[in-house]
Coordinates of C-alpha atoms and ligand atoms in Angstrom, one line a residue:
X350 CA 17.2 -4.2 -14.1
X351 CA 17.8 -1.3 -11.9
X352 CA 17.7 -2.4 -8.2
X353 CA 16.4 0.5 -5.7
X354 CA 18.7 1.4 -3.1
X355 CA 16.8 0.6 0.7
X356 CA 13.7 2.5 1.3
X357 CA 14.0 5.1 3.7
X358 CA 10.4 6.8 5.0
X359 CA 11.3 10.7 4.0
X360 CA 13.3 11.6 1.0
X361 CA 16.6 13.0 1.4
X362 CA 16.8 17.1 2.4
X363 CA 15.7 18.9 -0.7
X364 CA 14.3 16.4 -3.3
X365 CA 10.7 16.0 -4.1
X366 CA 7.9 13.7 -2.5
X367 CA 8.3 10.4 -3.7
X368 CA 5.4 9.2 -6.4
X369 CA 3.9 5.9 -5.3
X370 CA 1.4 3.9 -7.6
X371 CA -1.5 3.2 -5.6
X372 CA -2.7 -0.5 -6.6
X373 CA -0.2 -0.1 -9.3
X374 CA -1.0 2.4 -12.1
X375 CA -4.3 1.4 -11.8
X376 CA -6.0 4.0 -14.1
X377 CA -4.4 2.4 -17.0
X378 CA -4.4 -1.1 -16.5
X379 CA -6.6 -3.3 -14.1
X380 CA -5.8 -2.3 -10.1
X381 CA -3.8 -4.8 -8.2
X382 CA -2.6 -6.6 -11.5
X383 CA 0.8 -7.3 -12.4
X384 CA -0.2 -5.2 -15.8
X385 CA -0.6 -2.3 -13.2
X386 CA 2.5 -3.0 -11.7
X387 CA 4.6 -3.5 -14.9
X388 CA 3.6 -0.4 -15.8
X389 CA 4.8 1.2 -12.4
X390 CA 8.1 -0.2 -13.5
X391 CA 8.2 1.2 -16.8
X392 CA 7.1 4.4 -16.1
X393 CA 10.1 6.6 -15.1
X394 CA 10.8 8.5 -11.6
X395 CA 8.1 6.2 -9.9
X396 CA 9.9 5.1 -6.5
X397 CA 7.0 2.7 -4.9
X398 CA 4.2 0.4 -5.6
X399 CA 1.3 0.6 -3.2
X400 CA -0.7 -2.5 -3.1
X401 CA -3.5 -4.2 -0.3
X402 CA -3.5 -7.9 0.9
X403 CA -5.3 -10.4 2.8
X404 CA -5.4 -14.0 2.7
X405 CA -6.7 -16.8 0.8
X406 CA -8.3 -19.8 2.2
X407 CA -4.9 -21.9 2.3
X408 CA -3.7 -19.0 4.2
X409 CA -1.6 -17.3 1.3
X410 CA -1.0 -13.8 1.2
X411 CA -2.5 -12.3 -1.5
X412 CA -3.0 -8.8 -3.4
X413 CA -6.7 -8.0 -3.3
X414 CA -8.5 -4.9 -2.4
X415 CA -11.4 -6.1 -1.3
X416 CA -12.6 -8.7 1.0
X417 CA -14.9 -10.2 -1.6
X418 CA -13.5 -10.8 -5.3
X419 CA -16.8 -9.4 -7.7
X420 CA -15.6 -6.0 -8.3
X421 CA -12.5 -6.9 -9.8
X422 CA -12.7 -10.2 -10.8
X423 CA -15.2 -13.2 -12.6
X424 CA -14.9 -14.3 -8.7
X425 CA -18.0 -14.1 -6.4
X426 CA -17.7 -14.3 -2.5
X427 CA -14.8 -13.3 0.1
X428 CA -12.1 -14.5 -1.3
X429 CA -11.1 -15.9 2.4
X430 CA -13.2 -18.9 1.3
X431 CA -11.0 -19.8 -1.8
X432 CA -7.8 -21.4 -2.0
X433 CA -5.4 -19.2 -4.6
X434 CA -5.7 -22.3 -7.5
X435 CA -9.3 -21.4 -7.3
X436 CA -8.6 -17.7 -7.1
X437 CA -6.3 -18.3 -10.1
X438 CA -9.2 -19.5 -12.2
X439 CA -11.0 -16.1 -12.4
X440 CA -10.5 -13.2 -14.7
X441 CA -9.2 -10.2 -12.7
X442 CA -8.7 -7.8 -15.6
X443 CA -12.3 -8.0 -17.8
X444 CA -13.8 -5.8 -15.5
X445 CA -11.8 -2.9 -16.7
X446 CA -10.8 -3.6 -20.1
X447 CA -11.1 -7.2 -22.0
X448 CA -7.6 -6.4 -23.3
X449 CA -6.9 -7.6 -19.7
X450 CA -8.7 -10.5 -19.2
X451 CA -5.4 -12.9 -19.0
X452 CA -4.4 -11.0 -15.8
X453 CA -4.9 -12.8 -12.2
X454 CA -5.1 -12.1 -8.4
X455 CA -1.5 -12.1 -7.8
X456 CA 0.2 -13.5 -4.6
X457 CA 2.5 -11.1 -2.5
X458 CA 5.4 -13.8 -3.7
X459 CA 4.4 -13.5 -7.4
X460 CA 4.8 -9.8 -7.1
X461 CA 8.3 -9.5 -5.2
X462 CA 9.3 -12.2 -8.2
X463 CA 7.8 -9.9 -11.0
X464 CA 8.9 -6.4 -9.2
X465 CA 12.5 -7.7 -8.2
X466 CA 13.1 -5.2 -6.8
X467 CA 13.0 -2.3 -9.2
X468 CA 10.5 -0.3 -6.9
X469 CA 10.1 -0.2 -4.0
X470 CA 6.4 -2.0 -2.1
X471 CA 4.0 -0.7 0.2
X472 CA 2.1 -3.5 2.0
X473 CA -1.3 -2.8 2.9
X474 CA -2.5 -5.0 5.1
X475 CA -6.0 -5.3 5.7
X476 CA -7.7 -6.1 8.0
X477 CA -11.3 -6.8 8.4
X478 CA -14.1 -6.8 10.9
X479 CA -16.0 -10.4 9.1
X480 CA -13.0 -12.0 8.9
X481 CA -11.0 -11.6 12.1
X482 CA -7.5 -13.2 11.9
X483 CA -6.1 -15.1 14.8
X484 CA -4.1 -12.4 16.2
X485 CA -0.4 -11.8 14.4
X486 CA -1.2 -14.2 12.2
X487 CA -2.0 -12.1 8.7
X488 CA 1.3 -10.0 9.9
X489 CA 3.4 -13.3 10.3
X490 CA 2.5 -14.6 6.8
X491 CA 3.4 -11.2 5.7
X492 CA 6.4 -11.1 7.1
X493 CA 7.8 -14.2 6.0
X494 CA 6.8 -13.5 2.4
X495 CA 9.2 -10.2 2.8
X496 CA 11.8 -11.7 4.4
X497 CA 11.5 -15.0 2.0
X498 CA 11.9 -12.1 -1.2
X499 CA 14.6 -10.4 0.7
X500 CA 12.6 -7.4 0.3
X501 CA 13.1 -6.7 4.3
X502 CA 14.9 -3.4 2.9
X503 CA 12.7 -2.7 0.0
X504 CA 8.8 -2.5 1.8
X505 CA 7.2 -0.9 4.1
X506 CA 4.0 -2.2 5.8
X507 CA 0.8 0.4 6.4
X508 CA -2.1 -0.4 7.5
X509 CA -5.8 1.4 8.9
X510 CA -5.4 -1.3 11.7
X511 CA -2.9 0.4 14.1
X512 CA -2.8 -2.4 16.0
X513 CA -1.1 -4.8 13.5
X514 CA 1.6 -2.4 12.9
X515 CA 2.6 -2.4 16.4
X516 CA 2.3 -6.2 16.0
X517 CA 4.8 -5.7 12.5
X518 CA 7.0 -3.7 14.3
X519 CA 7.1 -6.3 17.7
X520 CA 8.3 -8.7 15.5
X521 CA 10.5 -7.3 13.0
X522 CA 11.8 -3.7 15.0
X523 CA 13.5 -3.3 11.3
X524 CA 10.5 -3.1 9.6
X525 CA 9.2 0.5 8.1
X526 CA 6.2 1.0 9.2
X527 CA 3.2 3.4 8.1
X528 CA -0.3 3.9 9.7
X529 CA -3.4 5.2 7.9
X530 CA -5.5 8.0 9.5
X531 CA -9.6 7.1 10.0
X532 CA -11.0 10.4 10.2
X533 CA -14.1 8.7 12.2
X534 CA -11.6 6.7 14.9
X535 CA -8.8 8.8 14.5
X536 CA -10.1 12.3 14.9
X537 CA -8.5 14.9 16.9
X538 CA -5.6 12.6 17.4
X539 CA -2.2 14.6 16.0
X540 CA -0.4 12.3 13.9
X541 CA 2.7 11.7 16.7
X542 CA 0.2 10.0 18.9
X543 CA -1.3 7.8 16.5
X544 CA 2.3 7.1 15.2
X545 CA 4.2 6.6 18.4
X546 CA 1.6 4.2 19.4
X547 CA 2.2 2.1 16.9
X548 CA 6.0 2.4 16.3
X549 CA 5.4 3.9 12.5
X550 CA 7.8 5.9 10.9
X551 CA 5.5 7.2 8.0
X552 CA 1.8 8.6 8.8
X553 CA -0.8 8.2 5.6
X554 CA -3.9 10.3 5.0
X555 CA -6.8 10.8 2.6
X556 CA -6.0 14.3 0.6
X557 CA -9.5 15.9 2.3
X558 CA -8.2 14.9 5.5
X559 CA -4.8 16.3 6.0
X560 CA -4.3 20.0 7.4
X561 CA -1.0 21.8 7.8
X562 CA -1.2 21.1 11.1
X563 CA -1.1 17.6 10.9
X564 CA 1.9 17.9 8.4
X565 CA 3.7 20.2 11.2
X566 CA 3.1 18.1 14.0
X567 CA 4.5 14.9 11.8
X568 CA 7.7 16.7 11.0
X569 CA 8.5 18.2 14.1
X570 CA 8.2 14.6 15.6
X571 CA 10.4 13.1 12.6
X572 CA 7.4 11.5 10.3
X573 CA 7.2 11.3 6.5
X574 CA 3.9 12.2 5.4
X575 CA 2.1 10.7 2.8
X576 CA -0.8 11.8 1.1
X577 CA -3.6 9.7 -1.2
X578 CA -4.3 9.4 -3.5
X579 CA -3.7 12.7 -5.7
X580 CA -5.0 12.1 -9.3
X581 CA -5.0 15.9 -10.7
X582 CA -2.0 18.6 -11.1
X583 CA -3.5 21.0 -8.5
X584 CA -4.4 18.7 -5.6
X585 CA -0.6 17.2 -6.5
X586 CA 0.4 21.1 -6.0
X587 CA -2.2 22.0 -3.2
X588 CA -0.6 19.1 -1.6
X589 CA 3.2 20.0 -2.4
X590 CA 3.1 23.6 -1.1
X591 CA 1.6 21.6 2.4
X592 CA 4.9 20.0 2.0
X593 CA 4.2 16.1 2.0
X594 CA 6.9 13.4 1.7
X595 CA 4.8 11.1 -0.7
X596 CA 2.1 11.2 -3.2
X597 CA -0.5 8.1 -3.8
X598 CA -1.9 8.2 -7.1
X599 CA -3.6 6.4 -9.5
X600 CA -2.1 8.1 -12.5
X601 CA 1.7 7.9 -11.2
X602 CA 2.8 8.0 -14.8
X603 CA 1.8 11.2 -15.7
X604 CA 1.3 13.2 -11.9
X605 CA 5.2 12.1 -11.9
X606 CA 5.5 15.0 -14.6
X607 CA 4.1 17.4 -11.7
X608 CA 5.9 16.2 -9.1
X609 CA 9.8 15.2 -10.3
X610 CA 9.5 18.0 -13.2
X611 CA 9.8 15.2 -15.4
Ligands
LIG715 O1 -2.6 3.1 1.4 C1 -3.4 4.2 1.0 C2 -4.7 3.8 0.4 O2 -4.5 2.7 -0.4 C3 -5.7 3.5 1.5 O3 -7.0 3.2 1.0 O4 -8.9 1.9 0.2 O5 -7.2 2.6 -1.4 O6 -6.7 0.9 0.2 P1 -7.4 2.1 -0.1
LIG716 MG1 -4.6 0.5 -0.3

């Protein structure tokens, strides 16, 4: 087992964006899944796992997508209203293959336990308009899970909710923290604004989104850019001659070829 050294937001001077497996390497094996995630781990020059959570009905955090479980799962409903035995019960890997159909909705916990550290994890955090939270209280649970892992050094929490950054990074002012552009909310708002705001080190943006001057603004104010999620060798070029910090992708294990010169 190789253990990461801390994540820092921009890669060192010289060295090229850092590859990051959105939902794991989720065009090969079931997003979300620890299948997706062992294959992150396996594939070489990957440095980070991006992954989404939420909570269950007994108020665990766990690593969904979306706020109801039929798309990926035998599950029916917002998974809000389940408690994660009953989450546990459903099939979260038919959907995309029947090879898969042992795999489960993992909890946050499950994953630090299964990753251990040999990439580094980007927290989603979502948040959602049904299902208000009682303020801090998804980013709390969050928290604690990290902290719990002793993966305080190893994450870094993003999140479209700008809001619950700031809340991330009132409570933990170690935390790395990374906030998503929303071209409808966020529009015409340079990347240092909506950054500063919320105390976030790293600013995230959809790949039809991002314009050199976006990019220029974030590095003259000190931010990593990161960029999702890049499935093809030219927008993973387009997007390296913008000069980005990090690439989402749903292929990490073969875009990491483009990138690192694998
Ligand atoms: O964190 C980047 C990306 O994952 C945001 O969009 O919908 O894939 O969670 P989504
Ligand atoms: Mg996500």
């Amino acid at each position: 087992m190789v253990t990461m050294t801390p994540f820092v937001p921009k890669p060192a001077q010289g060295s090229q964006p850092y590859v990051i497996a959105h939902r794991g390497i989720s065009g090969k094996a079931p997003e979300n899944t620890l299948a997706a995630f062992s294959l992150a781990c396996n594939a070489p020059g990957i440095d980070m796992i991006e992954l989404d959570v939420r909570l269950s009905r007994d108020e665990q955090v766990i690593v969904l997508h979306d706020r109801t479980l039929q798309r990926t799962s035998t599950g029916n409903g917002a998974a809000r209203h389940y408690s994660v035995s009953e989450i546990k019960e459903f099939d979260a890997g038919s959907w995309f293959d029947p090879a898969f159909a042992a795999e489960r909705i993992p909890t946050l916990k499950e994953v630090f336990q299964f990753v251990n550290k040999r990439r580094w994890i980007n927290i989603e955090l979502k948040s959602d308009f049904l299902f208000r939270e009682k303020p801090e209280f998804l980013e709390r649970k969050v928290i604690e899970t990290v902290h719990e892992a002793g993966y305080n050094d190893y994450a870094m929490y993003s999140s479209f909710d700008h809001g619950m950054i700031a809340t991330i990074k009132r409570i933990d002012r170690e935390a790395r923290t990374g906030v998503l552009y929303n071209l409808y909310r966020d529009f015409g708002r340079l990347p240092s604004k909506l950054a500063r705001r919320a105390g976030a080190s790293v600013f995230v943006c959809a790949k039809h989104e991002l314009t050199a001057t976006m990019v220029r603004d974030a590095h003259q104010h000190d931010l990593a850019v990161y960029v999702y999620t890049l499935n093809t060798t030219s927008n993973v070029n387009k997007m390296m001659n913008l000069g980005v910090d990090g690439i989402l992708s749903d292929n990490a294990d073969q875009i990491v070829k483009d990138v690192k010169k694998l």
